[in-house]
Amino acid sequence: MTYLIDAQNISKRYPSQKKGVFALDDLSLQVKPGQLYGLLGPDGAGKTTTLRILATTLPPTKGTASISGFSIKKQKEQIRRRIGYMPQNFSLYPDLTVKENMTFFADINEVNSNDRAQRMKEMLAFTRLEPFQSRKARNLSGGMKKKLALACSLMHGPDILMLDEPSTGVDPVSRRELWLILSRVVQNGVSVLVSTPYMDEAERCNEVAVLYEGKLLS
C-alpha cells in the first residue's frame, strides 16, 4: 500500500514543557489516497500539533513523515505545493472582499493566470459564495468565513486538504454544510485530514485516529 501521508514515530516537545513531557508522543499514522481521515480528541490531545507538523509549519522533535512521498524535513516546498492547510484560526483579510481574498491566495500559491478565472468560478459555486463575492470578509457570518477559508485553501488544487477543527465556533446549520462540502471534496479526488473534538463528526470519516494527551489510543 502506498500511503499519501505516512507518519512514523513523531514526537513533539515544546520548550515550555517539562523534561519527558511531550505534546505529541510517538505518533504513527497512515492515510490512504481518497480518504476522509479524522483526528479525534479533546483540547490538548495533540491534534493541532500533528497537523502543523504534517503541514511543515512545525518541525518534529523526533520521528519523520512523508506527504505524497516527500519528506517533511527535506522537501517542504514540494509538500506545500500539494497541500491545502486551514489552521483553526485561519487568517482572512477583513478589508478585502470574498473575491479579493481568493485572488490573494491564488497569487501566493502561484495559480496559473489562465486557470485562475475558472478556478475562482468553481470555488465560489462549490462553497455557495457566489452571491457574496463582493462582500468584505469582516461582514461575513462565522459559517461564511469558514467556507471562504476553505475556498482559499482549495484555490491551487491541492492533493491533500488539512483542516484543524473547521466547524468549531459555527452554528449547527453551517457545521452540516461544511461537512457536506468536505464529502464533495473527497468525491472530487482530494484526500482530507481533519481534526475534530466531536464524535458525530468523526463518524463521517472513513478512518479515525483517537488521540489523548499526545498519544494515539486507537
mmCIF file of C-alpha atoms in Angstrom:
data_model
loop_
_atom_site.group_PDB
_atom_site.id
_atom_site.type_symbol
_atom_site.label_atom_id
_atom_site.label_comp_id
_atom_site.label_asym_id
_atom_site.label_seq_id
_atom_site.Cartn_x
_atom_site.Cartn_y
_atom_site.Cartn_z
ATOM 1 C CA MET A 1 0.000 0.000 0.000
ATOM 2 C CA THR A 2 1.298 3.454 -0.960
ATOM 3 C CA TYR A 3 0.162 5.993 1.607
ATOM 4 C CA LEU A 4 -0.476 9.640 0.832
ATOM 5 C CA ILE A 5 0.501 10.530 4.396
ATOM 6 C CA ASP A 6 2.895 8.269 6.265
ATOM 7 C CA ALA A 7 3.948 9.449 9.745
ATOM 8 C CA GLN A 8 6.347 7.323 11.760
ATOM 9 C CA ASN A 9 7.030 7.733 15.493
ATOM 10 C CA ILE A 10 6.524 11.513 15.567
ATOM 11 C CA SER A 11 7.089 13.268 18.890
ATOM 12 C CA LYS A 12 6.999 16.961 19.755
ATOM 13 C CA ARG A 13 8.208 18.615 22.921
ATOM 14 C CA TYR A 14 7.802 22.376 23.298
ATOM 15 C CA PRO A 15 10.480 24.360 25.209
ATOM 16 C CA SER A 16 7.908 25.311 27.857
ATOM 17 C CA GLN A 17 7.189 21.656 28.691
ATOM 18 C CA LYS A 18 8.903 19.716 31.452
ATOM 19 C CA LYS A 19 11.586 17.214 30.518
ATOM 20 C CA GLY A 20 9.987 13.954 29.486
ATOM 21 C CA VAL A 21 6.587 15.572 28.752
ATOM 22 C CA PHE A 22 5.546 15.669 25.104
ATOM 23 C CA ALA A 23 2.690 17.444 23.277
ATOM 24 C CA LEU A 24 2.869 14.534 20.842
ATOM 25 C CA ASP A 25 4.349 11.214 21.908
ATOM 26 C CA ASP A 26 5.490 8.599 19.359
ATOM 27 C CA LEU A 27 2.593 9.014 16.924
ATOM 28 C CA SER A 28 2.386 6.871 13.797
ATOM 29 C CA LEU A 29 -0.465 7.033 11.278
ATOM 30 C CA GLN A 30 -1.087 6.390 7.590
ATOM 31 C CA VAL A 31 -3.651 7.994 5.304
ATOM 32 C CA LYS A 32 -4.626 6.263 2.067
ATOM 33 C CA PRO A 33 -5.435 8.182 -1.141
ATOM 34 C CA GLY A 34 -9.076 9.230 -1.398
ATOM 35 C CA GLN A 35 -9.761 9.087 2.338
ATOM 36 C CA LEU A 36 -11.572 11.405 4.713
ATOM 37 C CA TYR A 37 -9.393 10.762 7.756
ATOM 38 C CA GLY A 38 -10.250 12.147 11.188
ATOM 39 C CA LEU A 39 -8.127 13.090 14.189
ATOM 40 C CA LEU A 40 -10.480 12.837 17.159
ATOM 41 C CA GLY A 41 -9.691 14.095 20.643
ATOM 42 C CA PRO A 42 -10.322 16.773 23.276
ATOM 43 C CA ASP A 43 -8.370 20.008 23.648
ATOM 44 C CA GLY A 44 -4.726 19.271 24.392
ATOM 45 C CA ALA A 45 -4.805 15.852 22.706
ATOM 46 C CA GLY A 46 -2.153 16.811 20.132
ATOM 47 C CA LYS A 47 -4.388 17.291 17.080
ATOM 48 C CA THR A 48 -3.148 20.771 16.158
ATOM 49 C CA THR A 49 0.490 19.803 16.737
ATOM 50 C CA THR A 50 0.049 16.800 14.424
ATOM 51 C CA LEU A 51 -1.445 18.905 11.635
ATOM 52 C CA ARG A 52 1.187 21.637 11.969
ATOM 53 C CA ILE A 53 3.993 19.073 11.707
ATOM 54 C CA LEU A 54 2.428 17.380 8.661
ATOM 55 C CA ALA A 55 1.822 20.782 7.036
ATOM 56 C CA THR A 56 5.557 21.564 7.546
ATOM 57 C CA THR A 57 4.917 24.648 9.690
ATOM 58 C CA LEU A 58 6.380 22.979 12.800
ATOM 59 C CA PRO A 59 9.391 20.623 12.980
ATOM 60 C CA PRO A 60 9.030 17.404 15.000
ATOM 61 C CA THR A 61 11.347 16.775 17.937
ATOM 62 C CA LYS A 62 11.678 13.150 16.857
ATOM 63 C CA GLY A 63 10.372 10.936 14.086
ATOM 64 C CA THR A 64 9.591 11.683 10.462
ATOM 65 C CA ALA A 65 6.778 11.705 7.909
ATOM 66 C CA SER A 66 6.261 11.799 4.165
ATOM 67 C CA ILE A 67 3.493 13.559 2.260
ATOM 68 C CA SER A 68 2.943 12.285 -1.299
ATOM 69 C CA GLY A 69 6.373 10.670 -0.993
ATOM 70 C CA PHE A 70 8.141 13.899 0.042
ATOM 71 C CA SER A 71 9.948 14.291 3.368
ATOM 72 C CA ILE A 72 8.578 16.883 5.812
ATOM 73 C CA LYS A 73 12.167 17.637 6.822
ATOM 74 C CA LYS A 74 13.912 17.879 3.451
ATOM 75 C CA GLN A 75 11.232 18.691 0.860
ATOM 76 C CA LYS A 76 8.929 21.268 2.437
ATOM 77 C CA GLU A 77 8.323 23.322 -0.709
ATOM 78 C CA GLN A 78 7.262 20.270 -2.731
ATOM 79 C CA ILE A 79 4.806 19.369 0.045
ATOM 80 C CA ARG A 80 3.372 22.865 0.370
ATOM 81 C CA ARG A 81 2.517 22.931 -3.327
ATOM 82 C CA ARG A 82 0.468 19.758 -2.862
ATOM 83 C CA ILE A 83 -1.457 20.544 0.317
ATOM 84 C CA GLY A 84 -4.141 22.972 1.394
ATOM 85 C CA TYR A 85 -3.808 23.832 5.081
ATOM 86 C CA MET A 86 -6.555 25.530 7.071
ATOM 87 C CA PRO A 87 -5.491 26.235 10.672
ATOM 88 C CA GLN A 88 -8.082 26.684 13.390
ATOM 89 C CA ASN A 89 -7.744 30.476 13.256
ATOM 90 C CA PHE A 90 -7.464 30.949 9.507
ATOM 91 C CA SER A 91 -6.335 34.489 8.703
ATOM 92 C CA LEU A 92 -8.658 36.106 6.201
ATOM 93 C CA TYR A 93 -8.150 39.746 5.332
ATOM 94 C CA PRO A 94 -11.193 41.584 6.757
ATOM 95 C CA ASP A 95 -10.870 44.633 4.470
ATOM 96 C CA LEU A 96 -10.768 42.509 1.330
ATOM 97 C CA THR A 97 -13.847 41.097 -0.363
ATOM 98 C CA VAL A 98 -14.518 37.390 -0.779
ATOM 99 C CA LYS A 99 -13.165 37.509 -4.344
ATOM 100 C CA GLU A 100 -10.126 39.583 -3.349
ATOM 101 C CA ASN A 101 -9.212 37.141 -0.580
ATOM 102 C CA MET A 102 -9.414 34.247 -3.022
ATOM 103 C CA THR A 103 -7.320 36.177 -5.555
ATOM 104 C CA PHE A 104 -4.688 36.843 -2.896
ATOM 105 C CA PHE A 105 -4.398 33.152 -2.029
ATOM 106 C CA ALA A 106 -4.248 32.310 -5.728
ATOM 107 C CA ASP A 107 -1.325 34.743 -6.013
ATOM 108 C CA ILE A 108 0.703 33.364 -3.113
ATOM 109 C CA ASN A 109 0.116 29.799 -4.347
ATOM 110 C CA GLU A 110 1.147 30.795 -7.892
ATOM 111 C CA VAL A 111 -2.060 29.682 -9.583
ATOM 112 C CA ASN A 112 -1.656 29.989 -13.341
ATOM 113 C CA SER A 113 -3.364 33.128 -14.654
ATOM 114 C CA ASN A 114 -5.012 31.095 -17.424
ATOM 115 C CA ASP A 115 -6.623 28.779 -14.859
ATOM 116 C CA ARG A 116 -7.458 31.362 -12.220
ATOM 117 C CA ALA A 117 -10.824 32.622 -13.509
ATOM 118 C CA GLN A 118 -12.174 29.094 -13.942
ATOM 119 C CA ARG A 119 -10.832 28.006 -10.557
ATOM 120 C CA MET A 120 -12.392 31.061 -8.901
ATOM 121 C CA LYS A 121 -15.755 30.329 -10.528
ATOM 122 C CA GLU A 122 -15.620 26.682 -9.422
ATOM 123 C CA MET A 123 -14.725 27.505 -5.810
ATOM 124 C CA LEU A 124 -17.402 30.201 -5.486
ATOM 125 C CA ALA A 125 -20.025 27.770 -6.760
ATOM 126 C CA PHE A 126 -18.627 24.899 -4.679
ATOM 127 C CA THR A 127 -18.890 26.859 -1.419
ATOM 128 C CA ARG A 128 -22.078 28.705 -2.425
ATOM 129 C CA LEU A 129 -20.382 32.082 -2.017
ATOM 130 C CA GLU A 130 -21.259 33.393 -5.499
ATOM 131 C CA PRO A 131 -23.847 35.920 -4.228
ATOM 132 C CA PHE A 132 -21.349 37.272 -1.677
ATOM 133 C CA GLN A 133 -18.152 37.619 -3.706
ATOM 134 C CA SER A 134 -18.208 41.434 -3.398
ATOM 135 C CA ARG A 135 -18.840 41.398 0.364
ATOM 136 C CA LYS A 136 -15.914 42.203 2.652
ATOM 137 C CA ALA A 137 -14.747 39.318 4.790
ATOM 138 C CA ARG A 138 -15.402 41.197 8.039
ATOM 139 C CA ASN A 139 -19.099 41.356 7.148
ATOM 140 C CA LEU A 140 -19.498 37.601 6.656
ATOM 141 C CA SER A 141 -21.147 35.293 9.179
ATOM 142 C CA GLY A 142 -18.999 32.764 11.042
ATOM 143 C CA GLY A 143 -20.096 29.959 8.733
ATOM 144 C CA MET A 144 -19.380 32.009 5.608
ATOM 145 C CA LYS A 145 -15.901 32.865 6.887
ATOM 146 C CA LYS A 146 -15.172 29.157 7.322
ATOM 147 C CA LYS A 147 -16.393 28.448 3.795
ATOM 148 C CA LEU A 148 -14.254 31.278 2.421
ATOM 149 C CA ALA A 149 -11.233 29.920 4.299
ATOM 150 C CA LEU A 150 -11.943 26.509 2.783
ATOM 151 C CA ALA A 151 -12.233 28.013 -0.708
ATOM 152 C CA CYS A 152 -8.900 29.809 -0.252
ATOM 153 C CA SER A 153 -7.260 26.543 0.848
ATOM 154 C CA LEU A 154 -8.528 24.829 -2.303
ATOM 155 C CA MET A 155 -7.682 27.569 -4.826
ATOM 156 C CA HIS A 156 -4.452 25.927 -6.024
ATOM 157 C CA GLY A 157 -5.999 22.466 -6.438
ATOM 158 C CA PRO A 158 -4.186 20.549 -3.681
ATOM 159 C CA ASP A 159 -3.983 16.756 -3.490
ATOM 160 C CA ILE A 160 -4.418 16.821 0.285
ATOM 161 C CA LEU A 161 -6.501 19.134 2.452
ATOM 162 C CA MET A 162 -5.605 19.507 6.150
ATOM 163 C CA LEU A 163 -8.194 21.166 8.373
ATOM 164 C CA ASP A 164 -7.891 21.970 12.071
ATOM 165 C CA GLU A 165 -11.353 21.846 13.708
ATOM 166 C CA PRO A 166 -13.043 23.635 10.774
ATOM 167 C CA SER A 167 -16.531 23.636 12.312
ATOM 168 C CA THR A 168 -15.630 24.920 15.784
ATOM 169 C CA GLY A 169 -17.495 28.112 16.639
ATOM 170 C CA VAL A 170 -20.122 27.960 13.902
ATOM 171 C CA ASP A 171 -23.848 27.236 14.109
ATOM 172 C CA PRO A 172 -25.276 23.724 13.548
ATOM 173 C CA VAL A 173 -26.536 24.502 10.035
ATOM 174 C CA SER A 174 -23.125 25.821 8.954
ATOM 175 C CA ARG A 175 -21.439 22.775 10.515
ATOM 176 C CA ARG A 176 -23.616 20.485 8.430
ATOM 177 C CA GLU A 177 -22.914 22.495 5.252
ATOM 178 C CA LEU A 178 -19.163 22.398 5.864
ATOM 179 C CA TRP A 179 -19.173 18.622 6.212
ATOM 180 C CA LEU A 180 -21.274 18.209 3.085
ATOM 181 C CA ILE A 181 -18.669 20.303 1.244
ATOM 182 C CA LEU A 182 -15.868 18.134 2.667
ATOM 183 C CA SER A 183 -17.585 14.978 1.454
ATOM 184 C CA ARG A 184 -17.756 16.502 -2.039
ATOM 185 C CA VAL A 185 -14.069 17.459 -1.806
ATOM 186 C CA VAL A 186 -13.237 13.772 -1.249
ATOM 187 C CA GLN A 187 -15.555 12.721 -4.083
ATOM 188 C CA ASN A 188 -13.580 15.086 -6.329
ATOM 189 C CA GLY A 189 -10.378 13.172 -5.578
ATOM 190 C CA VAL A 190 -8.835 15.236 -2.770
ATOM 191 C CA SER A 191 -7.779 13.399 0.386
ATOM 192 C CA VAL A 192 -8.791 15.157 3.614
ATOM 193 C CA LEU A 193 -7.181 15.038 7.046
ATOM 194 C CA VAL A 194 -9.411 16.808 9.564
ATOM 195 C CA SER A 195 -9.273 17.246 13.333
ATOM 196 C CA THR A 196 -12.398 17.421 15.466
ATOM 197 C CA PRO A 197 -13.452 17.139 19.115
ATOM 198 C CA TYR A 198 -16.923 15.925 18.103
ATOM 199 C CA MET A 199 -17.907 12.239 17.923
ATOM 200 C CA ASP A 200 -20.731 12.887 15.443
ATOM 201 C CA GLU A 201 -18.258 14.483 13.011
ATOM 202 C CA ALA A 202 -15.748 11.658 13.431
ATOM 203 C CA GLU A 203 -18.484 9.220 12.358
ATOM 204 C CA ARG A 204 -18.452 10.880 8.919
ATOM 205 C CA CYS A 205 -14.814 9.873 8.343
ATOM 206 C CA ASN A 206 -13.579 6.715 6.582
ATOM 207 C CA GLU A 207 -10.980 6.185 9.287
ATOM 208 C CA VAL A 208 -10.298 7.833 12.652
ATOM 209 C CA ALA A 209 -7.265 8.167 14.923
ATOM 210 C CA VAL A 210 -8.214 8.771 18.560
ATOM 211 C CA LEU A 211 -5.694 10.990 20.408
ATOM 212 C CA TYR A 212 -5.441 11.761 24.107
ATOM 213 C CA GLU A 213 -2.678 13.701 25.876
ATOM 214 C CA GLY A 214 -0.404 13.384 22.876
ATOM 215 C CA LYS A 215 -0.776 9.630 22.460
ATOM 216 C CA LEU A 216 -2.593 7.532 19.876
ATOM 217 C CA LEU A 217 -5.198 5.461 21.743
ATOM 218 C CA SER A 218 -6.757 3.683 18.794
#
